[in-house]
Short mmCIF file of C-alpha atoms and ligand atoms in Angstrom, two decimals:
data_model
loop_
_atom_site.label_atom_id
_atom_site.label_comp_id
_atom_site.label_asym_id
_atom_site.label_seq_id
_atom_site.Cartn_x
_atom_site.Cartn_y
_atom_site.Cartn_z
CA MET A 1 -19.94 1.79 -6.60
CA LEU A 2 -17.98 2.67 -3.15
CA SER A 3 -14.40 2.34 -4.28
CA ILE A 4 -11.38 3.41 -3.12
CA LEU A 5 -8.57 3.59 -5.94
CA PHE A 6 -5.23 3.00 -4.74
CA ILE A 7 -2.16 3.46 -7.01
CA LEU A 8 1.37 2.96 -5.17
CA ALA A 9 4.64 3.69 -7.47
CA SER A 10 8.20 2.56 -6.99
CA LEU A 11 11.23 2.68 -8.45
CA GLY A 12 12.83 -0.71 -8.22
CA LEU A 13 12.12 -0.88 -4.57
CA LEU A 14 11.20 2.66 -3.59
CA VAL A 15 8.87 5.12 -3.90
CA HIS A 16 8.66 7.39 -6.78
CA SER A 17 6.44 9.81 -8.82
CA LEU A 18 5.69 8.73 -11.85
CA ASP A 19 3.86 10.49 -14.67
CA LYS A 20 0.63 9.38 -13.15
CA PHE A 21 1.85 10.55 -10.03
CA SER A 22 2.97 13.44 -9.91
CA LEU A 23 3.76 15.65 -6.95
CA GLN A 24 1.72 18.40 -8.84
CA GLU A 25 -1.19 16.31 -8.70
CA CYS A 26 -1.14 16.06 -4.93
CA GLY A 27 -4.33 18.62 -3.31
CA VAL A 28 -5.63 19.23 -6.30
CA GLU A 29 -6.55 15.63 -8.34
CA ARG A 30 -5.85 13.22 -5.47
CA GLY A 31 -4.06 13.59 -1.68
CA CYS A 32 -1.07 12.25 -2.20
CA TRP A 33 1.84 10.77 0.34
CA ALA A 34 4.72 11.54 -1.27
CA PHE A 35 8.29 11.12 0.53
CA PRO A 36 10.87 11.77 2.01
CA PRO A 37 9.30 14.92 2.89
CA ASN A 38 9.62 18.15 0.59
CA CYS A 39 11.37 15.81 -2.15
CA THR A 40 10.46 17.09 -5.70
CA ASP A 41 9.37 15.07 -8.93
CA GLU A 42 13.15 13.89 -9.30
CA THR A 43 14.18 13.13 -5.46
CA CYS A 44 11.46 11.41 -4.07
CA ASP A 45 13.13 8.27 -5.35
CA GLY A 46 16.45 7.82 -3.72
CA LEU A 47 18.03 4.63 -3.91
CA ALA A 48 20.59 3.43 -6.24
CA LYS A 49 19.75 2.00 -9.11
CA ASP A 50 21.12 -1.30 -8.93
CA VAL A 51 18.47 -2.49 -6.34
CA LEU A 52 16.83 -2.83 -10.65
CA LEU A 53 19.19 -5.89 -10.53
CA VAL A 54 18.32 -7.99 -7.78
CA ASP A 55 17.39 -10.77 -9.72
CA ALA A 56 14.16 -12.17 -6.77
CA GLY A 57 10.24 -10.71 -6.15
CA ARG A 58 9.39 -7.59 -4.68
CA TYR A 59 5.83 -6.68 -3.59
CA LEU A 60 4.97 -3.54 -2.63
CA ALA A 61 2.23 -2.85 -0.23
CA VAL A 62 0.00 -0.01 1.52
CA GLY A 63 -1.10 -0.45 5.46
CA PHE A 64 -3.82 0.67 6.95
CA SER A 65 -3.16 0.67 10.30
CA ASN A 66 -5.32 1.91 13.15
CA ASP A 67 -2.13 2.34 15.70
CA SER A 68 1.21 3.24 13.92
CA MET A 69 2.18 -0.40 14.83
CA MET A 70 1.73 -3.14 12.44
CA GLY A 71 -0.29 -6.17 14.28
CA ASN A 72 -4.07 -6.45 12.94
CA ASP A 73 -3.94 -4.76 9.94
CA THR A 74 -5.54 -4.53 6.70
CA VAL A 75 -3.00 -4.51 3.98
CA PHE A 76 -3.75 -3.90 -0.09
CA GLU A 77 -0.38 -4.86 -2.28
CA CYS A 78 1.28 -6.37 -4.96
CA VAL A 79 3.91 -8.93 -5.39
CA PHE A 80 5.77 -9.89 -8.34
CA ASP A 81 7.52 -12.27 -9.69
CA GLN A 82 11.00 -12.82 -10.91
CA ASN A 83 9.89 -13.33 -14.35
CA GLY A 84 7.90 -9.10 -13.37
CA ILE A 85 3.92 -10.38 -12.77
CA GLY A 86 2.23 -9.22 -10.47
CA ALA A 87 -1.15 -9.67 -9.21
CA ALA A 88 -3.23 -7.84 -6.69
CA TYR A 89 -4.02 -8.60 -2.94
CA ILE A 90 -5.93 -7.72 0.23
CA SER A 91 -3.45 -9.84 3.14
CA HIS A 92 -3.47 -9.29 7.06
CA ASN A 93 -1.11 -8.27 9.37
CA GLU A 94 -0.13 -9.72 12.52
CA ALA A 95 3.45 -8.03 14.60
CA THR A 96 5.76 -10.81 12.51
CA TYR A 97 3.46 -12.41 9.66
CA ASN A 98 1.13 -12.01 7.14
CA PHE A 99 -1.57 -14.15 4.71
CA GLN A 100 -3.09 -13.25 1.74
CA LEU A 101 -6.98 -13.58 2.24
CA LEU A 102 -7.44 -14.79 -1.36
CA ASN A 103 -11.40 -14.73 -0.97
CA ALA A 104 -11.91 -11.21 -0.45
CA SER A 105 -9.20 -10.42 -2.94
CA GLN A 106 -11.17 -11.79 -5.67
CA GLU A 107 -14.70 -10.76 -3.64
CA MET A 108 -13.54 -7.05 -3.56
CA ILE A 109 -10.75 -5.95 -5.84
CA ALA A 110 -12.92 -4.58 -8.85
CA ARG A 111 -9.90 -3.93 -11.03
CA SER A 112 -6.13 -3.40 -10.73
CA SER A 113 -2.86 -3.68 -12.80
CA ALA A 114 0.78 -4.72 -11.19
CA ASP A 115 4.03 -3.38 -14.21
CA LEU A 116 6.69 -3.90 -13.58
CA GLU A 117 8.68 -1.79 -16.57
CA ASP A 118 12.00 -0.48 -16.77
CA GLY A 119 12.21 -1.27 -13.69
CA TRP A 120 9.41 1.06 -12.13
CA MET A 121 6.80 -0.92 -9.75
CA LYS A 122 3.22 0.44 -10.43
CA CYS A 123 0.37 -0.94 -8.76
CA GLU A 124 -3.23 0.02 -9.29
CA ILE A 125 -5.82 -1.35 -7.08
CA ASP A 126 -9.95 -0.55 -7.45
CA LEU A 127 -11.77 -1.95 -4.50
CA ASN A 128 -15.12 -2.27 -4.23
CA LEU A 129 -16.31 -1.12 -0.03
CA LEU A 130 -19.84 -2.56 -0.90
CA SER A 131 -18.53 -6.48 -1.88
CA LYS A 132 -17.31 -6.63 1.92
CA GLU A 133 -20.59 -8.37 2.59
CA LYS A 134 -20.29 -11.12 -0.22
CA VAL A 135 -16.77 -11.98 1.29
CA ASP A 136 -16.67 -15.30 3.30
CA GLU A 137 -17.13 -14.84 6.84
CA GLN A 138 -13.71 -15.79 8.60
CA GLU A 139 -12.04 -12.63 5.94
CA ARG A 140 -14.79 -10.72 6.39
CA ASN A 141 -14.01 -9.71 10.49
CA LEU A 142 -10.35 -9.27 9.74
CA ILE A 143 -11.26 -6.35 7.06
CA PRO A 144 -12.37 -2.91 8.50
CA GLU A 145 -14.70 -0.45 7.83
CA LEU A 146 -12.02 1.71 5.45
CA GLN A 147 -14.63 4.03 4.84
CA ASP A 148 -15.37 4.90 8.10
CA ASP A 149 -12.34 5.33 10.48
CA GLU A 150 -9.16 7.40 9.96
CA TRP A 151 -5.50 6.11 9.63
CA THR A 152 -2.30 5.90 9.48
CA LEU A 153 -1.03 4.18 6.30
CA LEU A 154 2.10 1.95 6.52
CA PHE A 155 3.80 1.58 3.23
CA VAL A 156 5.85 -1.32 2.86
CA ARG A 157 8.16 -2.87 0.47
CA GLY A 158 10.61 -5.35 -0.31
CA LEU A 159 11.73 -9.14 -0.99
CA ALA A 160 9.97 -11.47 -2.80
CA ILE A 161 10.40 -15.15 -2.66
CA PRO A 162 11.16 -15.28 -6.58
CA GLU A 163 9.50 -18.31 -7.28
CA THR A 164 6.80 -18.62 -5.52
CA GLY A 165 6.01 -14.47 -5.07
CA GLU A 166 5.84 -14.88 -1.14
CA LYS A 167 6.78 -12.47 0.66
CA ILE A 168 9.66 -12.39 2.64
CA MET A 169 9.33 -9.63 5.78
CA HIS A 170 10.10 -6.11 5.28
CA SER A 171 13.12 -4.91 6.95
CA LEU A 172 13.02 -4.42 10.76
CA THR A 173 17.00 -2.68 10.11
CA PRO A 174 17.11 0.87 9.60
CA GLY A 175 17.47 1.71 5.17
CA GLU A 176 15.89 1.87 2.49
CA LEU A 177 13.73 -0.65 2.76
CA PHE A 178 12.17 0.61 6.67
CA PRO A 179 8.06 1.20 6.14
CA TRP A 180 7.14 4.93 6.02
CA SER A 181 4.27 5.62 8.00
CA THR A 182 2.20 8.55 7.96
CA GLY A 183 2.39 10.65 11.14
CA GLU A 184 -1.34 11.97 10.50
CA LYS A 185 -4.35 9.71 10.06
CA VAL A 186 -6.43 9.90 6.25
CA ARG A 187 -9.73 9.16 6.06
CA PHE A 188 -10.83 7.62 2.65
CA CYS A 189 -14.05 9.65 1.24
CA GLU A 190 -16.00 10.96 -1.10
CA ASN A 191 -16.80 13.91 0.23
CA CYS A 192 -14.97 14.68 3.25
CA PRO A 193 -11.80 17.54 3.40
CA ASP A 194 -9.11 15.04 3.58
CA LYS A 195 -10.26 14.02 0.07
CA PHE A 196 -7.46 16.35 -1.21
CA LYS A 197 -5.00 16.31 1.62
CA THR A 198 -1.76 15.89 0.59
CA VAL A 199 0.23 14.38 3.82
CA ILE A 200 3.37 16.35 5.03
CA LYS A 201 4.05 14.81 8.56
CA MET A 202 5.82 11.03 8.25
CA GLN A 203 8.27 8.99 9.56
CA GLN A 204 10.84 6.27 8.74
CA GLN A 205 10.33 4.11 11.81
CA GLN A 206 10.57 0.63 13.15
CA ILE A 207 6.83 -0.60 13.21
C1 NAG B 301 9.15 20.54 4.79
O1 NAG B 301 9.30 22.20 4.11
C2 NAG B 301 8.82 23.26 5.22
C3 NAG B 301 8.36 24.48 4.64
O2 NAG B 301 9.22 25.10 3.54
C4 NAG B 301 9.95 22.69 6.56
O3 NAG B 301 9.08 24.02 6.94
C5 NAG B 301 10.26 21.95 6.49
O4 NAG B 301 11.31 22.03 7.75
C6 NAG B 301 10.70 21.39 5.87
N1 NAG B 301 11.41 19.72 5.96
C7 NAG B 301 12.14 19.16 5.76
C8 NAG B 301 12.31 17.62 6.20
O5 NAG B 301 13.28 19.77 5.13
C1 NAG B 302 -8.94 0.99 16.55
O1 NAG B 302 -8.68 0.86 17.89
C2 NAG B 302 -10.02 1.21 19.13
C3 NAG B 302 -8.99 1.69 20.07
O2 NAG B 302 -8.23 0.71 20.75
C4 NAG B 302 -10.60 0.03 19.23
O3 NAG B 302 -11.57 0.30 20.10
C5 NAG B 302 -10.76 -0.11 17.94
O4 NAG B 302 -12.28 -1.86 18.08
C6 NAG B 302 -9.69 0.00 16.40
N1 NAG B 302 -10.74 -0.71 15.50
C7 NAG B 302 -10.10 -1.81 14.57
C8 NAG B 302 -11.21 -1.40 13.33
O5 NAG B 302 -9.42 -1.94 14.54
C1 NAG B 303 -15.96 -16.19 -1.09
O1 NAG B 303 -16.57 -16.96 -0.06
C2 NAG B 303 -18.18 -16.78 -0.41
C3 NAG B 303 -18.41 -17.26 1.04
O2 NAG B 303 -17.88 -18.57 1.01
C4 NAG B 303 -18.66 -17.55 -1.26
O3 NAG B 303 -19.87 -18.08 -1.17
C5 NAG B 303 -17.56 -16.86 -2.47
O4 NAG B 303 -18.18 -17.68 -3.97
C6 NAG B 303 -16.10 -16.94 -2.56
N1 NAG B 303 -15.25 -16.16 -3.95
C7 NAG B 303 -14.87 -16.87 -4.68
C8 NAG B 303 -14.45 -15.90 -5.47
O5 NAG B 303 -14.25 -18.08 -4.02
C1 NAG B 304 -8.74 -6.42 14.20
O1 NAG B 304 -9.59 -6.02 13.58
C2 NAG B 304 -11.12 -5.85 13.43
C3 NAG B 304 -11.49 -5.92 12.32
O2 NAG B 304 -11.26 -4.52 11.83
C4 NAG B 304 -12.03 -5.80 14.51
O3 NAG B 304 -12.65 -6.13 14.50
C5 NAG B 304 -11.21 -6.22 15.58
O4 NAG B 304 -12.06 -5.64 16.90
C6 NAG B 304 -9.37 -5.87 15.92
N1 NAG B 304 -9.25 -7.12 16.74
C7 NAG B 304 -8.34 -5.74 17.77
C8 NAG B 304 -7.96 -6.80 19.29
O5 NAG B 304 -7.95 -4.32 17.48
#
């Protein structure tokens, strides 16, 4: 099976390295993108824990961008409702709106877990790329061949409407909820130099 495994982890609304996402694994067991630059296992978060008290839904997402702007991008996300129940989706992003690709989510996500535990958000999505051929045509046309290109990754997190889990657009003003993007492009492949690549160039910017 040709697949990509994403592991996104975040403390509250922020990325953090969990045991399963220790920096020590970076460049050895997996390629990584940890931030802010030069952070350690202890400092890769940095946001006050009071965000955990927000009684709301929240989401954690990674977008694949051809340029470094949001627009015509494919997004993999876990959305958590107010009870901490999470679900994984593939969605499509235009500059100012996003919609979930429900057929693609069902066909291409082979396995996923979305856990909110002790205030941590953790999202794992195992994507079967070969199943793309089974996806409804309209949705399929929105999903690029992820393995054939190199991508600017956008790491986005934000709040969701508690009752419905509908995502609220990420913050457009500077701050912790501003998206991070890689300053270099990343490939997903079984056998290429990028397999264990650790991303070191990154920025937090308006997109
Ligand atoms: C990160 O560490 C490298 C190597 O020590 C250094 O050159 C670079 O300036 C540091 N970057 C930041 C943002 O601190
Ligand atoms: C990426 O950008 C190039 C150049 O703008 C374009 O030709 C190509 O179709 C784009 N690919 C995707 C998957 O959007
Ligand atoms: C996805 O769409 C295809 C094509 O329309 C359809 O055959 C398939 O049953 C759909 N899958 C799900 C899980 O609904
Ligand atoms: C948008 O993305 C799709 C899927 O990768 C691609 O086929 C299409 O060419 C892109 N459209 C534009 C305008 O870049």
